[in-house]
Coordinates of C-alpha atoms and ligand atoms in Angstrom, one line a residue:
Chain X
X175 CA -0.2 0.0 0.0
X176 CA 1.2 3.5 -0.8
X177 CA 1.8 6.0 2.0
X178 CA -1.2 8.1 0.5
X179 CA -4.1 5.1 0.9
X180 CA -2.2 3.9 4.2
X181 CA -3.0 7.4 5.5
X182 CA -6.3 7.0 4.3
X183 CA -7.0 4.1 5.9
X184 CA -5.3 5.3 9.1
X185 CA -7.7 7.9 9.0
X186 CA -10.9 5.9 8.3
X187 CA -9.6 3.7 10.9
X188 CA -9.4 6.4 13.8
X189 CA -12.8 7.4 13.2
X190 CA -14.0 3.7 12.9
X191 CA -12.3 3.0 16.5
X192 CA -13.8 5.9 18.5
X193 CA -17.2 5.1 17.1
X194 CA -19.8 2.7 19.0
X195 CA -23.4 1.8 18.8
X196 CA -26.1 1.8 21.9
X197 CA -24.5 0.3 24.6
X198 CA -21.0 -0.5 23.3
X199 CA -17.7 1.5 23.7
X200 CA -14.7 2.6 21.8
X201 CA -12.6 -0.2 20.2
X202 CA -10.2 0.3 23.0
X203 CA -7.9 -2.5 21.2
X204 CA -8.1 -0.9 17.8
X205 CA -7.3 2.9 19.2
X206 CA -3.6 1.1 20.2
X207 CA -3.7 0.1 16.6
X208 CA -4.3 3.2 15.5
X209 CA -2.2 5.5 18.1
X210 CA 1.6 5.3 18.9
X211 CA 2.4 4.6 22.2
X212 CA 2.8 8.6 22.8
X213 CA -0.3 9.9 21.3
X214 CA -1.3 13.0 22.7
X215 CA -5.4 13.5 22.5
X216 CA -6.1 17.1 23.4
X217 CA -9.7 18.3 24.0
X218 CA -10.7 22.0 23.7
X219 CA -14.2 23.0 25.2
X220 CA -15.4 26.3 26.5
X221 CA -15.1 24.6 30.1
X222 CA -11.3 24.3 29.4
X223 CA -8.3 22.2 27.8
X224 CA -7.7 18.5 28.6
X225 CA -4.6 16.7 28.1
X226 CA -4.7 13.1 27.4
X227 CA -2.1 10.1 26.6
X228 CA -4.3 7.2 25.7
X229 CA -4.6 5.6 29.4
X230 CA -6.1 8.8 30.8
X231 CA -7.9 9.3 27.8
X232 CA -10.0 6.0 28.4
X233 CA -10.2 6.7 32.0
X234 CA -12.2 10.1 31.2
X235 CA -14.2 8.2 28.5
X236 CA -15.0 5.5 30.7
X237 CA -16.2 7.4 33.1
X238 CA -18.6 9.4 30.8
X239 CA -19.8 5.8 29.8
X240 CA -20.5 5.0 33.2
X241 CA -22.1 7.8 34.0
X242 CA -24.3 7.9 30.8
X243 CA -22.8 11.3 29.4
X244 CA -22.9 9.2 26.0
X245 CA -24.9 5.8 25.1
X246 CA -23.6 5.8 21.6
X247 CA -21.1 7.8 19.9
X248 CA -20.7 7.8 15.6
X249 CA -18.1 10.0 14.4
X250 CA -18.1 10.8 10.7
X251 CA -15.6 12.5 8.5
X252 CA -17.0 15.2 6.6
X253 CA -14.0 17.0 4.9
X254 CA -10.2 16.5 4.9
X255 CA -7.0 18.3 3.9
X256 CA -3.6 16.4 4.0
X257 CA -0.1 17.6 3.9
X258 CA 2.9 15.2 4.0
X259 CA 6.6 15.4 4.1
X260 CA 8.5 12.5 4.6
X261 CA 7.4 10.9 7.9
X262 CA 5.4 13.2 8.9
X263 CA 1.6 14.2 7.7
X264 CA -0.5 16.8 9.2
X265 CA -4.6 16.3 8.6
X266 CA -7.1 19.1 9.1
X267 CA -10.3 16.8 9.3
X268 CA -13.7 18.0 9.9
X269 CA -16.2 16.1 11.5
X270 CA -19.5 15.4 12.5
X271 CA -20.8 13.1 15.4
X272 CA -24.8 11.7 15.0
X273 CA -26.8 9.9 17.1
X274 CA -26.6 7.1 14.5
X275 CA -24.9 6.8 11.6
X276 CA -28.5 6.9 9.7
X277 CA -29.2 10.2 11.7
X278 CA -30.4 13.2 9.2
X279 CA -28.5 15.8 11.1
X280 CA -26.1 15.7 13.6
X281 CA -25.8 16.6 17.1
X282 CA -22.0 18.5 16.5
X283 CA -19.7 19.5 14.1
X284 CA -16.1 20.4 14.9
X285 CA -12.6 20.1 13.2
X286 CA -9.5 17.4 14.2
X287 CA -6.4 18.6 13.7
X288 CA -4.5 15.4 13.2
X289 CA -0.6 14.8 13.4
X290 CA 0.7 11.2 12.0
X291 CA 4.2 9.5 12.1
X292 CA 5.2 6.8 9.2
X293 CA 6.4 3.9 10.4
X294 CA 7.7 2.0 8.0
X295 CA 4.8 0.0 6.8
X296 CA 1.7 2.4 8.4
X297 CA 1.0 6.0 10.0
X298 CA 0.5 5.9 13.6
X299 CA -1.5 9.0 15.1
X300 CA 0.8 11.3 17.2
X301 CA -1.7 13.6 18.6
X302 CA -5.2 14.2 18.0
X303 CA -6.2 17.8 18.4
X304 CA -9.8 18.8 18.7
X305 CA -12.6 21.9 18.9
X306 CA -16.1 21.8 18.4
X307 CA -18.5 24.3 16.6
X308 CA -20.3 26.9 19.4
X309 CA -22.6 29.8 18.6
X310 CA -19.2 31.4 19.3
X311 CA -17.2 29.3 16.9
X312 CA -18.8 29.0 13.7
X313 CA -18.5 26.0 11.7
X314 CA -17.7 27.0 7.9
X315 CA -16.3 24.5 5.7
X316 CA -16.1 26.9 2.8
X317 CA -13.6 29.2 4.4
X318 CA -12.1 26.6 6.6
X319 CA -10.6 24.7 3.6
X320 CA -10.6 27.7 1.6
X321 CA -10.2 26.4 -2.4
X322 CA -9.4 23.2 -1.3
X323 CA -12.6 21.4 -0.3
X324 CA -12.8 17.7 -0.7
X325 CA -15.6 16.4 1.1
X326 CA -17.0 12.8 0.9
Chain O
X274 CA 2.6 19.9 29.0
X275 CA 0.7 19.1 32.5
X276 CA -0.9 15.9 31.5
X277 CA -4.0 13.8 33.4
X278 CA -3.1 10.8 34.6
X279 CA -6.5 9.7 36.2
X280 CA -9.8 11.7 35.0
X281 CA -12.7 12.5 36.9
X282 CA -14.9 15.0 35.8
X283 CA -15.4 17.9 38.7
X284 CA -18.0 19.4 39.9
X285 CA -16.9 22.9 38.7
X286 CA -16.3 21.6 35.4
X287 CA -19.5 19.4 35.1
X288 CA -21.8 22.8 36.5
X289 CA -20.1 24.9 33.9
X290 CA -21.0 22.2 31.2
X291 CA -24.5 22.1 32.6
X292 CA -24.9 26.3 32.6
X293 CA -23.8 26.2 29.2
X294 CA -26.6 23.9 27.6
X295 CA -28.9 25.3 30.0
X296 CA -28.5 28.9 28.8
X297 CA -29.0 27.4 25.1
X298 CA -32.0 26.1 26.0
X299 CA -33.2 29.4 27.9
X300 CA -32.0 31.1 24.9
X301 CA -34.4 29.6 23.0
X302 CA -37.4 29.9 25.1
X303 CA -37.8 26.6 25.8
X304 CA -36.3 26.1 29.6
X305 CA -36.9 28.1 32.8
X306 CA -40.5 29.7 31.3
X307 CA -42.9 30.8 34.0
X308 CA -46.6 29.8 33.5
X309 CA -49.7 31.7 34.0
X310 CA -53.2 30.6 34.7
X311 CA -53.1 26.6 35.4
X312 CA -56.3 24.9 36.0
X313 CA -54.6 21.2 34.6
X314 CA -56.1 20.9 31.5
X315 CA -54.8 24.2 30.0
X316 CA -51.8 26.4 31.1
X317 CA -51.1 29.6 30.0
X318 CA -47.6 30.6 28.3
X319 CA -46.9 34.0 27.0
X320 CA -50.9 35.1 26.9
X321 CA -51.9 31.7 25.4
X322 CA -53.6 28.8 26.9
X323 CA -52.1 25.5 25.8
X324 CA -53.0 21.8 26.0
X325 CA -51.0 20.4 29.2
X326 CA -48.9 17.6 28.3
X327 CA -45.9 18.2 30.8
X328 CA -47.3 17.7 34.5
X329 CA -46.5 14.8 36.6
X330 CA -49.7 15.1 38.1
X331 CA -51.1 11.6 35.9
X332 CA -54.3 11.0 38.0
X333 CA -55.2 15.1 37.5
X334 CA -55.7 15.2 41.3
X335 CA -54.0 18.3 41.6
X336 CA -57.5 19.9 41.1
X337 CA -59.3 17.5 42.8
X338 CA -61.7 19.0 45.4
X339 CA -61.5 17.2 48.1
X340 CA -57.4 17.7 48.3
X341 CA -58.2 21.4 47.6
X342 CA -60.8 21.6 50.7
X343 CA -58.4 19.5 52.7
X344 CA -55.8 21.6 52.1
X345 CA -58.1 25.0 53.3
X346 CA -59.2 23.2 56.0
X347 CA -55.5 22.3 57.0
X348 CA -54.3 26.1 57.1
X349 CA -57.6 27.3 59.1
X350 CA -56.6 25.0 61.7
X351 CA -53.0 25.1 62.1
X352 CA -51.5 27.8 60.0
X353 CA -49.0 27.9 56.9
X354 CA -46.0 26.6 58.8
X355 CA -45.5 24.2 61.6
X356 CA -41.8 25.5 61.8
X357 CA -40.6 22.9 64.7
X358 CA -38.3 19.8 63.5
X359 CA -40.2 16.5 63.8
X360 CA -37.5 15.2 65.5
X361 CA -39.1 17.5 68.4
X362 CA -43.0 17.7 67.5
X363 CA -44.8 16.9 64.8
X364 CA -48.1 18.4 63.3
X365 CA -51.1 16.2 64.4
X366 CA -51.7 15.2 60.6
X367 CA -48.2 12.9 60.0
X368 CA -50.2 10.5 62.2
X369 CA -53.1 10.1 59.8
X370 CA -51.1 10.3 56.6
X371 CA -48.6 7.3 58.0
X372 CA -51.2 5.1 58.7
X373 CA -53.4 5.7 55.7
X374 CA -49.5 4.9 53.7
X375 CA -48.8 2.0 55.4
X376 CA -52.3 0.9 54.1
X377 CA -51.8 1.7 50.8
X378 CA -48.2 0.3 51.0
X379 CA -48.5 -2.8 52.8
X380 CA -45.4 -2.1 54.5
X381 CA -44.6 0.2 57.6
X382 CA -43.8 3.5 56.1
X383 CA -42.2 6.7 56.7
X384 CA -43.0 10.2 55.4
X385 CA -40.0 12.5 54.4
X386 CA -40.3 16.1 53.7
X387 CA -39.1 15.2 49.7
X388 CA -38.0 12.0 47.9
X389 CA -34.8 13.4 47.4
X390 CA -34.6 14.2 51.5
X391 CA -36.0 10.5 51.9
X392 CA -33.1 9.2 50.0
X393 CA -30.7 11.2 52.2
X394 CA -32.3 10.1 55.0
X395 CA -32.8 6.7 54.2
X396 CA -29.4 5.6 52.1
X397 CA -26.5 6.3 54.8
X398 CA -28.5 4.5 57.5
X399 CA -29.3 1.5 55.4
X400 CA -25.9 1.1 53.8
X401 CA -23.7 -0.3 56.6
X402 CA -19.9 -0.4 56.8
X403 CA -19.5 -3.6 55.2
X404 CA -21.8 -3.1 52.2
X405 CA -21.4 -2.2 48.5
X406 CA -23.6 -0.3 46.4
X407 CA -24.0 -0.9 42.5
X408 CA -26.5 2.0 41.1
X409 CA -27.7 2.1 37.4
X410 CA -26.5 5.0 35.4
X411 CA -29.9 6.5 34.9
X412 CA -31.3 6.3 38.2
X413 CA -32.7 9.8 39.8
X414 CA -30.1 12.5 40.4
X415 CA -31.4 12.5 43.9
X416 CA -30.3 9.2 44.4
X417 CA -26.6 9.5 42.9
X418 CA -26.6 12.8 45.1
X419 CA -27.8 10.2 48.0
X420 CA -25.0 7.7 47.2
X421 CA -22.7 10.7 47.2
X422 CA -23.3 10.9 51.1
X423 CA -21.9 7.4 52.0
X424 CA -18.4 7.3 53.2
X425 CA -15.9 4.5 52.6
X426 CA -18.5 2.5 51.0
X427 CA -17.6 1.5 47.3
X428 CA -20.2 2.6 44.6
X429 CA -20.4 1.0 41.0
X430 CA -22.1 2.6 38.4
X431 CA -24.1 -0.1 36.2
X432 CA -25.3 0.6 32.2
X433 CA -29.0 1.2 32.3
X434 CA -31.4 -1.9 33.5
X435 CA -28.1 -4.5 32.0
X436 CA -29.1 -7.5 34.4
X437 CA -26.2 -9.2 32.8
X438 CA -23.5 -6.4 33.9
X439 CA -25.3 -6.2 37.7
X440 CA -25.0 -10.4 37.7
X441 CA -21.3 -9.8 37.0
X442 CA -20.7 -7.6 39.7
X443 CA -22.8 -9.6 42.1
X444 CA -20.6 -12.4 41.5
X445 CA -17.5 -10.3 42.4
X446 CA -19.0 -8.2 45.3
X447 CA -20.5 -11.1 46.9
X448 CA -17.1 -12.4 47.5
X449 CA -16.2 -9.6 49.7
X450 CA -19.1 -7.6 51.1
X451 CA -21.9 -8.3 53.5
X452 CA -25.0 -7.2 51.7
X453 CA -24.7 -5.1 48.2
X454 CA -27.6 -2.5 47.7
X455 CA -29.3 -2.4 44.0
X456 CA -30.3 1.5 43.9
X457 CA -32.6 1.7 41.0
X458 CA -35.7 3.9 39.3
X459 CA -38.7 2.3 39.4
X460 CA -40.1 3.9 36.4
X461 CA -37.9 5.8 34.4
X462 CA -38.9 9.3 34.3
X463 CA -37.2 10.4 30.5
X464 CA -37.3 7.6 28.5
X465 CA -40.9 6.3 30.3
X466 CA -39.5 2.1 30.7
X467 CA -39.7 0.5 34.1
X468 CA -36.8 -1.0 35.8
X469 CA -36.8 -5.0 34.5
X470 CA -38.8 -6.3 38.0
X471 CA -38.8 -9.5 36.7
X472 CA -35.2 -10.0 36.2
X473 CA -34.4 -8.1 39.6
X474 CA -37.0 -10.6 41.3
X475 CA -34.9 -13.4 40.1
X476 CA -31.5 -11.6 41.1
X477 CA -32.6 -11.1 44.4
X478 CA -33.7 -14.6 44.4
X479 CA -30.5 -15.9 43.7
X480 CA -28.3 -13.8 45.6
X481 CA -29.4 -13.5 49.1
X482 CA -26.9 -10.8 50.0
X483 CA -28.5 -8.7 47.3
X484 CA -30.9 -5.5 48.5
X485 CA -32.6 -3.4 46.6
X486 CA -33.6 0.4 46.9
X487 CA -36.2 1.5 44.3
X488 CA -37.5 5.0 43.9
X489 CA -40.3 4.8 42.1
X490 CA -41.6 8.2 42.5
X491 CA -43.0 8.3 38.8
X492 CA -45.1 5.3 39.4
X493 CA -46.6 6.0 43.0
X494 CA -50.5 6.4 42.8
X495 CA -51.6 5.7 39.5
X496 CA -50.1 2.3 39.4
X497 CA -50.2 -0.8 41.9
X498 CA -52.7 -1.9 44.3
X499 CA -54.3 1.5 45.9
X500 CA -51.3 3.4 43.9
X501 CA -48.3 1.7 46.1
X502 CA -46.4 1.7 42.9
X503 CA -44.6 -0.7 40.0
X504 CA -42.2 -1.9 42.4
X505 CA -44.1 -3.0 45.4
X506 CA -46.6 -4.6 42.7
X507 CA -43.9 -6.5 41.0
X508 CA -41.6 -7.6 43.3
X509 CA -44.4 -8.2 45.9
X510 CA -44.6 -11.8 44.0
X511 CA -40.8 -12.5 45.4
X512 CA -41.1 -13.1 49.0
X513 CA -40.9 -9.2 49.6
X514 CA -42.0 -9.5 53.4
X515 CA -40.2 -12.9 54.0
X516 CA -36.9 -11.9 53.1
X517 CA -37.0 -7.9 53.9
X518 CA -34.7 -6.9 51.4
X519 CA -36.4 -4.2 49.5
X520 CA -37.0 -0.4 50.0
X521 CA -39.2 1.5 48.2
X522 CA -38.9 5.4 48.1
X523 CA -42.3 7.0 46.6
X524 CA -43.3 10.6 45.8
X525 CA -46.1 12.8 47.1
X526 CA -45.3 15.3 44.6
X527 CA -46.4 13.3 41.7
X528 CA -49.7 11.4 40.7
X529 CA -50.0 11.7 44.2
X530 CA -50.8 15.9 44.1
X531 CA -49.7 16.9 47.7
X532 CA -46.3 17.2 49.1
X533 CA -43.1 15.0 50.6
X534 CA -41.8 11.6 50.0
X535 CA -42.0 8.6 51.9
X536 CA -40.2 5.0 52.2
X537 CA -41.8 1.9 52.5
X538 CA -39.8 -0.6 54.7
X539 CA -39.7 -3.8 55.1
X540 CA -39.8 -3.5 58.8
X541 CA -40.8 -1.3 61.8
X542 CA -37.4 -1.4 63.4
X543 CA -35.8 0.2 60.5
X544 CA -38.4 2.7 60.2
X545 CA -37.8 3.9 63.4
X546 CA -34.0 4.1 63.2
X547 CA -34.2 6.3 59.6
X548 CA -36.7 8.1 61.6
X549 CA -34.1 8.4 64.5
X550 CA -30.9 8.9 62.6
X551 CA -31.6 9.6 58.8
X552 CA -30.1 13.5 58.4
X553 CA -33.3 15.3 57.1
X554 CA -35.2 13.6 59.4
X555 CA -33.9 15.6 62.4
X556 CA -32.3 18.5 60.5
X557 CA -35.1 19.1 57.9
X558 CA -38.1 21.1 58.2
X559 CA -41.9 19.3 58.1
X560 CA -44.1 19.0 54.9
X561 CA -46.1 22.4 55.4
X562 CA -49.7 21.7 57.3
X563 CA -52.1 22.5 54.1
X564 CA -50.1 20.0 51.8
X565 CA -49.8 17.7 54.5
X566 CA -54.3 18.1 55.0
X567 CA -54.0 17.4 51.0
X568 CA -51.4 14.2 51.4
X569 CA -53.8 12.8 54.0
X570 CA -57.1 13.7 51.4
X571 CA -55.2 12.4 48.2
X572 CA -54.4 8.8 50.9
X573 CA -58.0 8.4 51.3
X574 CA -59.2 8.4 47.9
X575 CA -56.1 6.0 47.1
X576 CA -57.7 3.6 49.9
X577 CA -61.2 3.9 48.2
X578 CA -62.6 1.0 46.3
X579 CA -63.0 3.3 43.1
X580 CA -59.3 4.0 43.1
X581 CA -58.7 1.1 40.9
X582 CA -61.3 3.0 38.7
X583 CA -59.7 6.0 38.1
X584 CA -56.2 3.9 37.7
X585 CA -57.9 2.2 34.8
X586 CA -59.1 5.5 33.4
X587 CA -55.1 6.2 33.3
X588 CA -54.1 3.1 31.6
X589 CA -56.7 3.6 29.1
X590 CA -55.8 7.1 27.6
X591 CA -52.0 5.8 28.0
X592 CA -52.7 2.7 25.5
X593 CA -54.7 5.5 23.1
X594 CA -52.1 7.4 23.0
X595 CA -49.5 4.6 22.4
X596 CA -51.7 3.2 19.7
X597 CA -52.3 7.1 18.3
X598 CA -48.3 7.3 18.4
X599 CA -48.1 4.0 16.3
X600 CA -50.8 4.8 13.6
X601 CA -48.8 7.7 13.0
X602 CA -45.6 6.7 12.7
X603 CA -44.4 8.5 15.6
X604 CA -41.3 6.8 16.9
X605 CA -41.0 6.5 20.7
X606 CA -37.9 5.9 22.7
X607 CA -39.9 3.2 24.7
X608 CA -43.3 1.5 24.5
X609 CA -43.8 0.5 28.2
X610 CA -47.3 1.4 29.3
X611 CA -46.3 4.3 31.4
X612 CA -47.8 8.1 31.3
X613 CA -44.1 8.9 30.0
X614 CA -43.2 9.1 26.5
X615 CA -40.0 10.4 24.8
X616 CA -39.9 11.0 20.8
X617 CA -36.2 10.9 20.2
X618 CA -34.5 13.8 18.0
X619 CA -31.6 13.7 16.1
X620 CA -30.2 16.9 17.6
X621 CA -31.2 19.6 20.5
X622 CA -31.4 21.5 17.8
X623 CA -34.4 19.5 16.4
X624 CA -35.8 18.8 19.7
X625 CA -35.8 22.4 20.3
X626 CA -37.2 23.3 17.0
X627 CA -40.3 20.4 17.9
X628 CA -41.0 21.8 20.8
X629 CA -41.0 25.3 19.8
X630 CA -43.8 24.1 16.9
X631 CA -45.9 21.8 19.2
X632 CA -46.1 24.8 21.8
X633 CA -47.0 27.4 18.8
X634 CA -49.4 24.8 17.6
X635 CA -51.0 24.8 21.4
X636 CA -49.7 21.8 23.0
X637 CA -47.4 22.4 26.0
X638 CA -44.4 19.5 25.8
X639 CA -41.0 19.2 27.3
X640 CA -37.4 19.4 25.3
X641 CA -35.0 16.8 26.9
X642 CA -31.3 17.2 26.6
X643 CA -28.3 16.5 28.6
X644 CA -27.8 16.2 31.6
X645 CA -31.6 14.6 31.5
X646 CA -30.7 12.4 29.3
X647 CA -27.3 11.7 27.8
X648 CA -25.6 13.7 24.9
X649 CA -26.8 11.2 21.7
X650 CA -30.2 11.1 22.9
X651 CA -32.2 14.1 22.7
X652 CA -35.7 14.3 22.4
X653 CA -39.3 15.5 23.0
X654 CA -40.5 14.4 26.6
X655 CA -44.4 14.3 27.2
X656 CA -47.0 13.0 30.0
X657 CA -50.5 11.8 29.3
X658 CA -52.4 12.6 32.7
X659 CA -56.1 12.4 33.2
X660 CA -56.0 16.5 32.7
X661 CA -55.9 15.5 28.8
X662 CA -59.2 14.5 27.0
X663 CA -59.1 12.3 24.0
X664 CA -58.9 14.9 21.7
X665 CA -56.3 16.6 23.3
X666 CA -54.1 13.6 22.4
X667 CA -55.3 13.2 19.4
X668 CA -54.5 16.7 18.8
X669 CA -51.0 16.5 19.7
X670 CA -50.2 13.5 18.1
X671 CA -51.6 14.5 14.7
X672 CA -49.4 18.0 15.1
X673 CA -46.5 16.1 15.9
X674 CA -47.2 13.9 12.9
X675 CA -48.3 17.0 10.6
X676 CA -44.5 18.7 11.7
X677 CA -43.3 15.6 9.7
X678 CA -40.9 14.1 12.5
X679 CA -38.4 12.2 10.6
X680 CA -35.6 10.6 13.0
X681 CA -36.0 7.0 13.2
X682 CA -36.6 5.0 16.5
X683 CA -34.2 5.1 18.9
X684 CA -32.4 1.8 19.7
X685 CA -35.0 0.5 22.3
X686 CA -34.3 0.4 25.8
X687 CA -34.8 -3.5 26.1
X688 CA -38.5 -4.6 26.8
X689 CA -39.0 -6.9 29.6
X690 CA -41.9 -9.5 28.5
X691 CA -43.9 -8.7 31.7
X692 CA -47.4 -7.7 31.8
X693 CA -47.2 -3.7 31.5
X694 CA -45.1 -4.2 28.1
X695 CA -47.6 -4.7 25.5
X696 CA -46.5 -7.5 23.0
X697 CA -46.1 -4.8 20.2
X698 CA -47.5 -1.1 20.2
Ligands
PLP238 C1 -37.3 9.8 39.9 C2 -37.8 10.8 40.9 N1 -37.2 11.0 42.4 C3 -37.1 11.9 43.0 C4 -37.3 13.0 42.3 C5 -37.1 14.2 43.3 O1 -38.4 14.4 44.1 P1 -38.7 15.3 45.6 O2 -39.1 16.4 44.7 O3 -39.8 15.0 46.2 O4 -37.3 15.6 45.9 C6 -37.9 13.3 41.0 C7 -38.2 14.6 40.7 O5 -38.7 15.0 39.9 C8 -38.0 12.1 40.6 O6 -38.3 12.6 38.9

C-alpha cells in the first residue's frame, strides 16, 4: 500500500475505533493500533482544555460512559486536507457526530487536527487535537478549507 | 505540559457544562419558563392557553376538590407552617397520613419532606460499613446525590438496566461484602421505561446478599393496589415480606398531588432507625400543614375502592396514546405502558424546534437534552394524564405527525416481557 492509501486507511480506522453503537464502547484495542503509544489527545471545550495520553483518555471516556453522558457515539469525517513530508503528515479533518449513522442531522460538528508518523509500513496518530463548533465558534467548511475542499 | 493521568469530572467543570446547555435552551425559550393561569388541562404561556402535556400529576388529582378543601381546612386549623423539627414535635396530620400510607403499601412507611430527602435520610442508614452499592447510571439525580453521602462504601455504576452486568458485579462483590445494595428507579422519568422487575426479582432470589432500593416516584399513585407503585406490585411476588430486602421510595409530589416523599420499609425497626438518625429526618423542616392536609385527603382517595377505576382510566389513555403514536408512525424511545412518552430527535436543535412548533400549535411539551438524558439522546418528552381528553391526545399526535417528525426510532431500551409491556405497540 502506498503512503497516501495508508494515510487514508489510518484516518478511516481512527474514526471507526472511536465510534460505537448503543450500549457499546470505543474499540480500545483498535485505538492502540491506530494511535502511537506516545500519542497525545487534546480536547478544547468552553469549560477548559484537557490533555490526555491513551490511558487517561480511556479513563475519561469510561467515566463518561459509566455516568451515561454518552450511550452511543458516531463520528464521521466530512472533509479533509492533508499535508505530508517524509515521515510526517498533518491532517485537518472536519467531523460530525451523530446519534446513529442514519441520523438526518448531527449532534455536533468540529475539526480534528491530526499529526501522524510514518512507521515504515503504516501511519500512526501522534497527536489528535479537536475543537467543536459553538455559537461563538461557527463552522464554515468553505472558509476552513478555502479552495481545497474535498468532501466525501 | 501537564497531563491528566486519572480523570475525574470535577463538579465545577460539570456545572460549567450544564450551565452552558441550560443557557442555550433558555436563549431559545424552551427552559426556565413561567406559566400564568393553570387549571390542569390547560396552562397559560406567553398569554396563550396551551393543552398541558408536561405535568407529572398523572391522575389529575392536583385539581381535585377534596384535596383543595383539605388543604384549606388544614390552613384554617394549623396555619401555613408548623416550623418545628419533626424530631421534636410533629403536626397531628402526620399520623393519619402515615397510617393511610401503610395501608396503601402494606409495609411500615415513613413520610419524608421530599423524595430527595427520603433518599438522603435512608441510604446512609440502610447501607452499612461492610456493604457495597451498585447504582444504575440512569437512576434519578437525587439517588446519585444520596450515594455521594456514603462514606467509605464503594459505589459502582452499571449501564442502564443491564441485568447481565449487575449479575457479573454481584458475583465479584458477594465475595467481599456482606450486603450489596442495588439502587434503581422503578419508572425512569425521561424515557418512560420500567426497571426490569422480573429480572431483578430473579436476582433477589438468586443472591441472598442483594438488597434493592427503588425510587418509585413516577409510579406512585397511578399504579398498583391503592397506588403503591410498580416496584411493590411487581416485587411483591418475590417473598417481599419474608426476605425483607426491598426498600421503596415513593413520591407524594407527582401523581399523589400533595407534597413530600415516603419510604416503604421491610420492617418497623428500620422505620424507627431512619426516623431517629436519618439526617434530614432530624434536621430538615416538616411538610407544611396545608400540604399535609392535601396528602391525607389524597391518601384517602387512594384507599377507596373506586381508585382502581381511576387508574384504569389513565391506563386506557396511555394505551390510546401509544396506539395513536404507532398509527401516526411517531417514533418513541420506549413502548412501556407508562404515562411518560419520549420522541427521540437527532439533535438538540431538532428537539428545540419540535417543542417550539408544538407550543405554537397549542401544546405544552418539554425538550430533553443533556444532563437530563445522554448527549446522544435528545428528544421531546410529554406526559399523558387524566387532565388530557382523548381529543387533546389526538390533536397532539396529529400535530407531531404533521410536523413530519423525520428521525428513526431510537435503539429501544430493552423491553422485558412482563404484563405492563404490550406485545407490540
Ligand atoms: C425519580 C425521581 N425521584 C426523585 C425526584 C425528586 O423528588 P422530590 O422533589 O420529592 O425531592 C424526582 C423529581 O422529579 C424524580 O423524578
